[in-house]
Amino acid sequence: MKYIVMICVLLVSVSSLASSIIEGEDGYRLWLKYDPITSASLKKKYTQQVGRFHVTGDTETMQVVRDELNYALNGMLTDATVVSQKQAGLLVVAGDQASSLAASNSLDLKSVGDEGYVIHQTNDGDASQILVLANTDVGALYGTYRLLRQLQTHQPLDGLSVSSSPDIDLRVLNHWDNLDRHVERGYAGQSIWDWHKLPDYRYQRYIDYARANASIGINGTVLNNVNADPLILTPHYLTKVKALADMFRPYGIKVYLSVKFSSPQLIGDLDTSDPLDPEVRQWWKDKVADVYQQIPDFGGFLVKANSEGQPGPGDFGRTHAEGANMLASALAPHGGTVMWRAFVYANEKNEERSKQAYSEFKPLDGKFKDNVLVQVKNGPIDFQPREPFSPLFGAMPDTPLMMEFQITMEYLGFSTHFVYLGSMYEEVLQSDTYARGEGSTVAKVIDGDLFNHNVTGMAGVANIGTDRNWTGHIILQSNWYVFGRMAWDPQVSAKTVADDWIRMTLSNDDKVVASVSDMMMKSHEVTVNTMTPLGLHHIMGAGHHYGPAPWVDSLGRADWNSVYYHRAAKDGIGFDRSESGVNAVEQYFSPLKEQLSDPATTPEKYLLWFHHLPWDYEVKSSGRTLWNELVHRYYQGAADVEEMADTWDSLEGKLDPLQFHQVQMAMDIHEKEAIWWRNACVLYFQQFSGQPIPETLPKPEKSLADYQKMSFPHAPGQG
Ligand code: BDP
């Protein structure tokens, strides 16, 4: 008897042990998984077409191409092999030889420039060959990743004919990473740069980072935080920067650094950092020359100046242009670029925050040197879940403006929320500035089309850290991915990119793709509703920006407080930025200016951004009063998140178990937090509206005071 009991105990514990181990994809491989293609016929076909391949050239980059193909094709197909050029079904060629192959096949290779490529199948018969041609090695690398995408997404190679080149020159990640490895606004572990062990210890992760970026066309990385530590420019750190630059070079990725404007004083022993002082100018020239001696293809500097306490030219009575141009002069002989941020605002200024960047920068239009780009955040305030586009886009025709998007989730749930940002980026890029009449979209401003700029750029604040899955949440890998794809082609649709990403990362099953794609495409709108519907903004927890806190009213600067932004009172809610208020609308072109000035013609998504409206204002699309609409949106947002969680649950068994489980756990958090946002905000605003929450809706479980008491002193990612 005893013996039998023991066996039972043993069986139970063995089976529970087995179920507690979930084996599967932990997310490290991102969208470059290259798992075997399961359809035997497709696998056979691909193997016939590209299983025998040849890559010409011995440069480091062409070796990378060869290695990637070897790895990818052997993963997806059976027995992929390198063969001679003549025998190859797939031939990757760059430079002069590519030009002659292009000529003999009547292909236009010239027009794809330095980074583009042409992919072409020579004919449909038995001797057919797939050519990947480019003018440069890095173009061949991009073309190779494009071809691999075709296989990863199970698309046919027959008759393949692609010609592509980037619409934007500088496609750059901004890491807000400190030298102690803390990532400001980072929610995926520590900084991936192990400064202490560099330059000697070179993780495979550095190479995999470069591969992932190259696969989506990212060609630059700013390694350190915009709130820069001056030590980055000391010899000790520059040897470490050089090690990373050397590793990234074969992948077409240049390294840039954020610099502190007062570096001449802080690490150079000078008693000023005045950009017009000859000694200061010489200090920067020498420093830059030092950098280029070690890193001949160094990209340049990113600068946050006179913003949130950072030093800048304003400290010496100089303009942003004078500051930027001083650095630009030092970098120009070496081919370097200055990315000068327009994220400036100051409490002391007697002007509403959303207007300040425009007021300060517009008068400087045309005053920057050729190698300066002004980097503008997508909205006029600060990476909110939703903002109208910054009015600077379109307003500075004589200055190349660079887009700055946030990929990390500072204001969007700290990387446990399921939010695909592709649709938000698309909304911004496709917004019409009317700067040169209808059709003058933000995309056309930043790709240089509208004002004929030679240098163009797009930056994304990275969401990458040491978490095994890189971004803290598998789905958020798609935001890194879509940033790269849209920087290459700002016209590509968010949906196309989402579908590609799902196929490469999660599953090629059409039904799964449709479900996940649907979730991704609505996720941004859903999240806006759960946090800041109808144009509300900046009502997050103070400092860390975690969770709802519309009650914040005691921070040192007026424009850091939630109450400054929502202006809820007995008479209504919202910020009057129309002509009758602070007149922020004047910074937009007609007819947008007029449209935004009138609540009746303002898109509802921006209603409370531009208007202060009474609680009984009738919302056009629904006929509800403003109060009821606000309540409705908060409840709908939370209900939609619940529905997304159910949809995800329904995919169990159809996805990799570990990927499934990771996202499911995050969805649980997202669901809880959506309800928290809903309850806290509705209770808070109710104090002013004095109106009830409709009987049919569930009552918040806690009191407003309970929500207000919640505190998160150790929330991650703080500044
Ligand atoms: C804000 C972040 C802060 C950044 C700042 C910036 O809260 O950590 O330093 O933007 O972009 O959103 O400089």
XYZ file of C-alpha atoms in Angstrom, residues 330-682:
353
model
C 34.255 70.710 -36.236
C 32.546 67.700 -37.839
C 32.294 68.926 -41.443
C 35.884 68.185 -42.555
C 35.339 64.561 -41.530
C 31.888 64.175 -43.048
C 30.045 64.131 -39.698
C 26.558 65.346 -38.931
C 24.944 67.242 -36.055
C 21.467 66.171 -34.993
C 20.272 69.099 -32.890
C 17.079 68.503 -30.934
C 14.184 70.946 -30.951
C 12.732 69.520 -27.729
C 12.927 72.733 -25.720
C 10.595 74.366 -23.265
C 11.058 76.477 -20.186
C 8.760 77.337 -17.377
C 10.203 80.832 -17.141
C 9.006 81.632 -20.652
C 5.709 83.320 -20.813
C 4.441 81.000 -23.487
C 2.432 77.810 -23.466
C 4.660 74.744 -23.632
C 3.314 73.284 -26.893
C 4.246 76.514 -28.706
C 7.782 76.986 -27.494
C 9.798 74.780 -29.855
C 8.234 76.503 -32.854
C 8.803 79.983 -31.431
C 12.419 79.259 -30.710
C 13.371 77.377 -33.869
C 11.311 78.875 -36.670
C 13.229 82.177 -36.615
C 16.432 80.145 -37.034
C 15.281 78.601 -40.309
C 18.075 78.745 -42.873
C 20.677 79.664 -40.256
C 22.050 76.167 -39.729
C 25.075 74.786 -41.559
C 24.557 72.118 -44.212
C 25.549 69.233 -41.964
C 22.986 70.052 -39.267
C 19.604 68.388 -39.009
C 17.084 69.664 -36.502
C 15.513 66.677 -34.771
C 11.860 67.260 -33.888
C 9.654 65.003 -31.768
C 6.529 63.902 -33.614
C 4.217 65.995 -31.447
C 4.500 69.468 -29.916
C 4.605 68.237 -26.299
C 6.280 64.948 -25.575
C 5.636 61.453 -26.964
C 2.101 61.267 -25.647
C -0.111 58.296 -26.556
C -1.556 60.615 -29.168
C -0.569 64.122 -30.255
C -1.214 66.192 -33.341
C 1.988 66.536 -35.393
C 4.467 69.209 -34.352
C 3.783 72.442 -36.256
C 7.517 72.743 -36.926
C 7.065 70.179 -39.710
C 6.461 72.357 -42.723
C 7.460 75.575 -40.974
C 11.198 75.444 -41.632
C 11.600 75.027 -45.396
C 15.291 75.955 -45.331
C 16.356 73.470 -42.695
C 16.280 69.698 -42.918
C 14.051 68.451 -40.118
C 14.513 64.986 -38.778
C 11.643 63.029 -37.217
C 12.053 61.733 -33.662
C 9.659 58.945 -32.705
C 9.631 57.135 -29.396
C 9.795 53.372 -29.750
C 10.141 52.755 -26.034
C 6.904 52.799 -24.011
C 7.421 55.664 -21.578
C 3.855 56.895 -21.832
C 2.306 53.661 -23.064
C 2.470 51.084 -20.338
C 6.141 50.458 -19.717
C 6.369 47.475 -22.048
C 3.625 45.324 -20.606
C 0.969 46.844 -22.842
C 0.175 45.353 -26.208
C 0.619 48.406 -28.437
C 1.758 48.394 -32.036
C 3.069 51.841 -32.885
C 3.061 51.375 -36.666
C -0.389 52.896 -36.938
C 0.647 55.873 -34.816
C 3.767 56.501 -36.913
C 1.629 56.208 -40.022
C -0.922 58.687 -38.653
C 1.848 61.229 -38.039
C 3.672 60.672 -41.331
C 0.490 60.903 -43.363
C -0.744 64.078 -41.621
C -1.083 66.978 -44.017
C 0.864 70.076 -42.977
C -0.513 72.105 -45.945
C 2.875 73.854 -46.018
C 2.845 73.856 -49.836
C -0.865 73.270 -50.267
C -2.782 70.040 -49.947
C -0.729 66.855 -49.893
C 2.263 68.373 -48.064
C 2.444 65.480 -45.658
C 4.874 65.204 -42.767
C 6.420 62.253 -44.641
C 7.228 64.564 -47.548
C 8.760 67.122 -45.234
C 11.120 64.658 -43.666
C 12.017 62.666 -46.773
C 13.238 65.921 -48.323
C 10.685 65.888 -51.149
C 8.753 68.985 -50.228
C 11.653 71.376 -49.771
C 14.370 69.564 -51.706
C 16.730 68.708 -48.919
C 19.817 66.643 -49.547
C 20.167 65.165 -46.093
C 17.210 63.567 -44.391
C 16.723 61.565 -41.225
C 14.462 59.682 -38.857
C 15.317 58.771 -35.278
C 13.622 56.325 -32.939
C 14.190 56.198 -29.175
C 15.061 52.543 -28.726
C 13.123 50.045 -26.622
C 16.039 47.632 -26.429
C 17.632 46.169 -23.315
C 19.260 43.058 -21.942
C 15.986 41.150 -21.543
C 16.286 37.869 -23.352
C 13.563 39.009 -25.754
C 15.254 42.445 -26.169
C 12.148 44.618 -25.723
C 10.499 43.238 -22.582
C 7.466 42.057 -24.551
C 7.525 40.002 -27.728
C 4.915 42.143 -29.471
C 6.951 45.299 -28.888
C 9.707 43.917 -31.082
C 7.349 44.946 -33.869
C 7.833 48.599 -32.919
C 11.593 48.375 -33.470
C 10.821 46.553 -36.701
C 8.256 49.013 -38.036
C 10.448 51.969 -37.148
C 13.157 50.591 -39.436
C 10.753 49.772 -42.243
C 9.136 53.226 -42.123
C 12.493 54.979 -41.958
C 13.390 53.179 -45.181
C 10.009 53.869 -46.733
C 7.767 56.363 -44.917
C 4.936 55.446 -47.294
C 4.811 51.767 -46.412
C 1.569 50.851 -44.682
C 1.530 49.919 -41.009
C -0.621 46.911 -41.855
C 1.803 45.522 -44.447
C 4.634 45.783 -41.973
C 2.599 44.230 -39.151
C 1.743 41.257 -41.353
C 5.362 40.749 -42.394
C 6.503 40.960 -38.804
C 3.916 38.448 -37.591
C 4.861 35.980 -40.308
C 8.544 36.241 -39.503
C 8.195 36.295 -35.728
C 5.075 34.378 -34.747
C 3.454 32.310 -37.440
C 2.784 31.982 -41.145
C -0.672 30.516 -40.553
C -3.081 32.864 -42.353
C -5.685 32.729 -39.606
C -3.174 33.500 -36.888
C -1.762 36.328 -38.987
C -5.245 37.777 -39.445
C -6.076 37.643 -35.709
C -2.798 39.086 -34.485
C -2.725 41.702 -37.214
C -6.207 42.814 -36.261
C -5.146 43.130 -32.613
C -2.030 45.056 -33.555
C -3.819 47.433 -35.884
C -6.404 48.452 -33.318
C -4.085 48.371 -30.315
C -2.925 51.984 -30.492
C -6.439 53.394 -30.618
C -7.501 51.084 -27.811
C -4.617 52.257 -25.649
C -5.341 55.896 -26.352
C -8.885 55.277 -25.136
C -7.721 53.568 -21.979
C -5.330 56.396 -21.072
C -5.937 59.690 -22.805
C -9.094 59.677 -24.937
C -10.337 62.626 -26.980
C -7.038 64.507 -26.969
C -6.226 64.394 -23.251
C -2.501 64.229 -22.558
C 0.232 64.147 -19.930
C -1.862 62.840 -17.048
C 0.551 60.057 -16.063
C 2.283 59.516 -12.721
C 4.770 62.246 -11.842
C 8.399 61.649 -12.796
C 8.239 57.968 -13.684
C 5.138 58.458 -15.860
C 3.669 55.135 -14.726
C -0.075 54.782 -14.322
C -2.843 57.385 -14.124
C -2.374 60.553 -12.066
C -4.576 63.329 -13.460
C -4.458 64.884 -9.971
C -0.745 65.849 -10.080
C -0.582 69.558 -9.267
C 2.429 70.237 -7.087
C 5.523 69.763 -9.264
C 8.072 72.583 -9.468
C 7.125 73.706 -12.947
C 3.561 74.387 -13.981
C 3.989 72.475 -17.236
C 5.058 69.291 -15.499
C 1.673 68.946 -13.771
C -1.296 66.983 -15.077
C -3.743 69.735 -14.117
C -1.916 72.140 -16.445
C -2.834 69.882 -19.352
C -6.395 68.694 -18.759
C -7.732 71.853 -17.050
C -10.746 69.993 -15.688
C -13.058 72.264 -13.729
C -16.750 72.691 -13.052
C -17.189 74.410 -16.387
C -15.637 71.644 -18.463
C -12.388 70.005 -19.535
C -9.596 70.444 -22.090
C -6.948 72.959 -23.085
C -8.086 75.926 -25.125
C -5.322 76.198 -27.697
C -7.683 77.815 -30.217
C -7.663 81.495 -31.127
C -9.746 82.270 -28.076
C -7.176 80.544 -25.857
C -3.395 80.347 -26.139
C -3.687 80.289 -29.917
C -1.385 77.347 -30.584
C -3.406 76.774 -33.740
C -1.761 79.826 -35.294
C 1.386 77.732 -35.720
C -0.369 75.501 -38.269
C -1.025 76.339 -41.916
C -4.458 77.126 -43.307
C -6.877 75.446 -43.661
C -5.720 73.305 -40.740
C -5.409 76.336 -38.486
C -9.070 77.251 -38.984
C -10.181 73.633 -38.780
C -8.443 73.132 -35.445
C -9.676 76.413 -34.067
C -13.300 75.310 -34.161
C -14.428 72.352 -32.017
C -17.001 71.435 -34.641
C -14.302 70.827 -37.269
C -11.508 69.571 -35.010
C -11.026 65.811 -35.394
C -12.453 64.224 -32.233
C -9.164 62.531 -31.495
C -7.708 66.016 -30.802
C -10.810 67.625 -29.308
C -9.532 68.296 -25.787
C -6.027 69.027 -27.034
C -7.317 72.168 -28.704
C -10.496 73.020 -26.806
C -11.888 73.513 -23.348
C -15.485 72.341 -23.594
C -18.440 72.130 -21.234
C -19.352 68.755 -19.788
C -22.620 68.742 -21.684
C -21.004 69.563 -25.061
C -22.471 67.201 -27.633
C -19.875 64.961 -29.248
C -20.709 64.762 -32.914
C -19.908 61.158 -33.775
C -21.969 59.668 -30.945
C -24.428 62.338 -29.878
C -23.286 61.746 -26.271
C -22.445 64.549 -23.900
C -18.734 65.109 -23.395
C -18.899 63.553 -19.913
C -20.707 60.479 -21.169
C -18.352 60.167 -24.108
C -15.315 60.375 -21.856
C -16.724 57.694 -19.572
C -17.717 55.615 -22.577
C -14.219 55.772 -24.054
C -12.508 54.803 -20.806
C -14.866 51.846 -20.373
C -14.646 50.879 -24.021
C -10.849 50.997 -23.890
C -10.737 48.610 -20.941
C -13.328 46.327 -22.565
C -11.312 46.272 -25.787
C -8.180 45.262 -23.928
C -10.152 42.417 -22.358
C -11.322 41.355 -25.793
C -7.750 41.468 -27.085
C -6.730 39.225 -24.194
C -9.480 36.769 -25.151
C -8.354 36.787 -28.757
C -4.824 36.072 -27.623
C -6.053 33.211 -25.424
C -7.812 31.716 -28.426
C -4.433 31.354 -30.140
C -3.161 28.852 -27.586
C -1.789 25.820 -29.378
C -1.381 27.754 -32.601
C 1.683 29.671 -31.464
C 4.998 28.756 -29.960
C 4.165 27.950 -26.301
C 6.737 30.271 -24.793
C 5.908 33.206 -27.032
C 2.248 32.590 -26.321
C 2.810 32.438 -22.576
C 4.955 35.579 -22.419
C 2.385 37.682 -24.242
C -0.442 36.168 -22.224
C 1.179 37.222 -18.943
C 1.703 40.740 -20.269
C -1.920 40.854 -21.440
C -3.032 40.098 -17.881
C -1.122 43.131 -16.664
C -2.463 45.230 -19.517
C -6.034 44.253 -18.631
C -5.584 45.161 -14.968
C -3.907 48.446 -15.789
C -6.580 49.445 -18.296
C -9.182 49.043 -15.550
C -6.983 50.999 -13.141
C -6.674 53.846 -15.664
C -10.410 53.796 -16.315
C -11.420 53.855 -12.665
C -8.897 56.431 -11.500
C -9.592 58.853 -14.355
C -13.362 58.535 -14.322
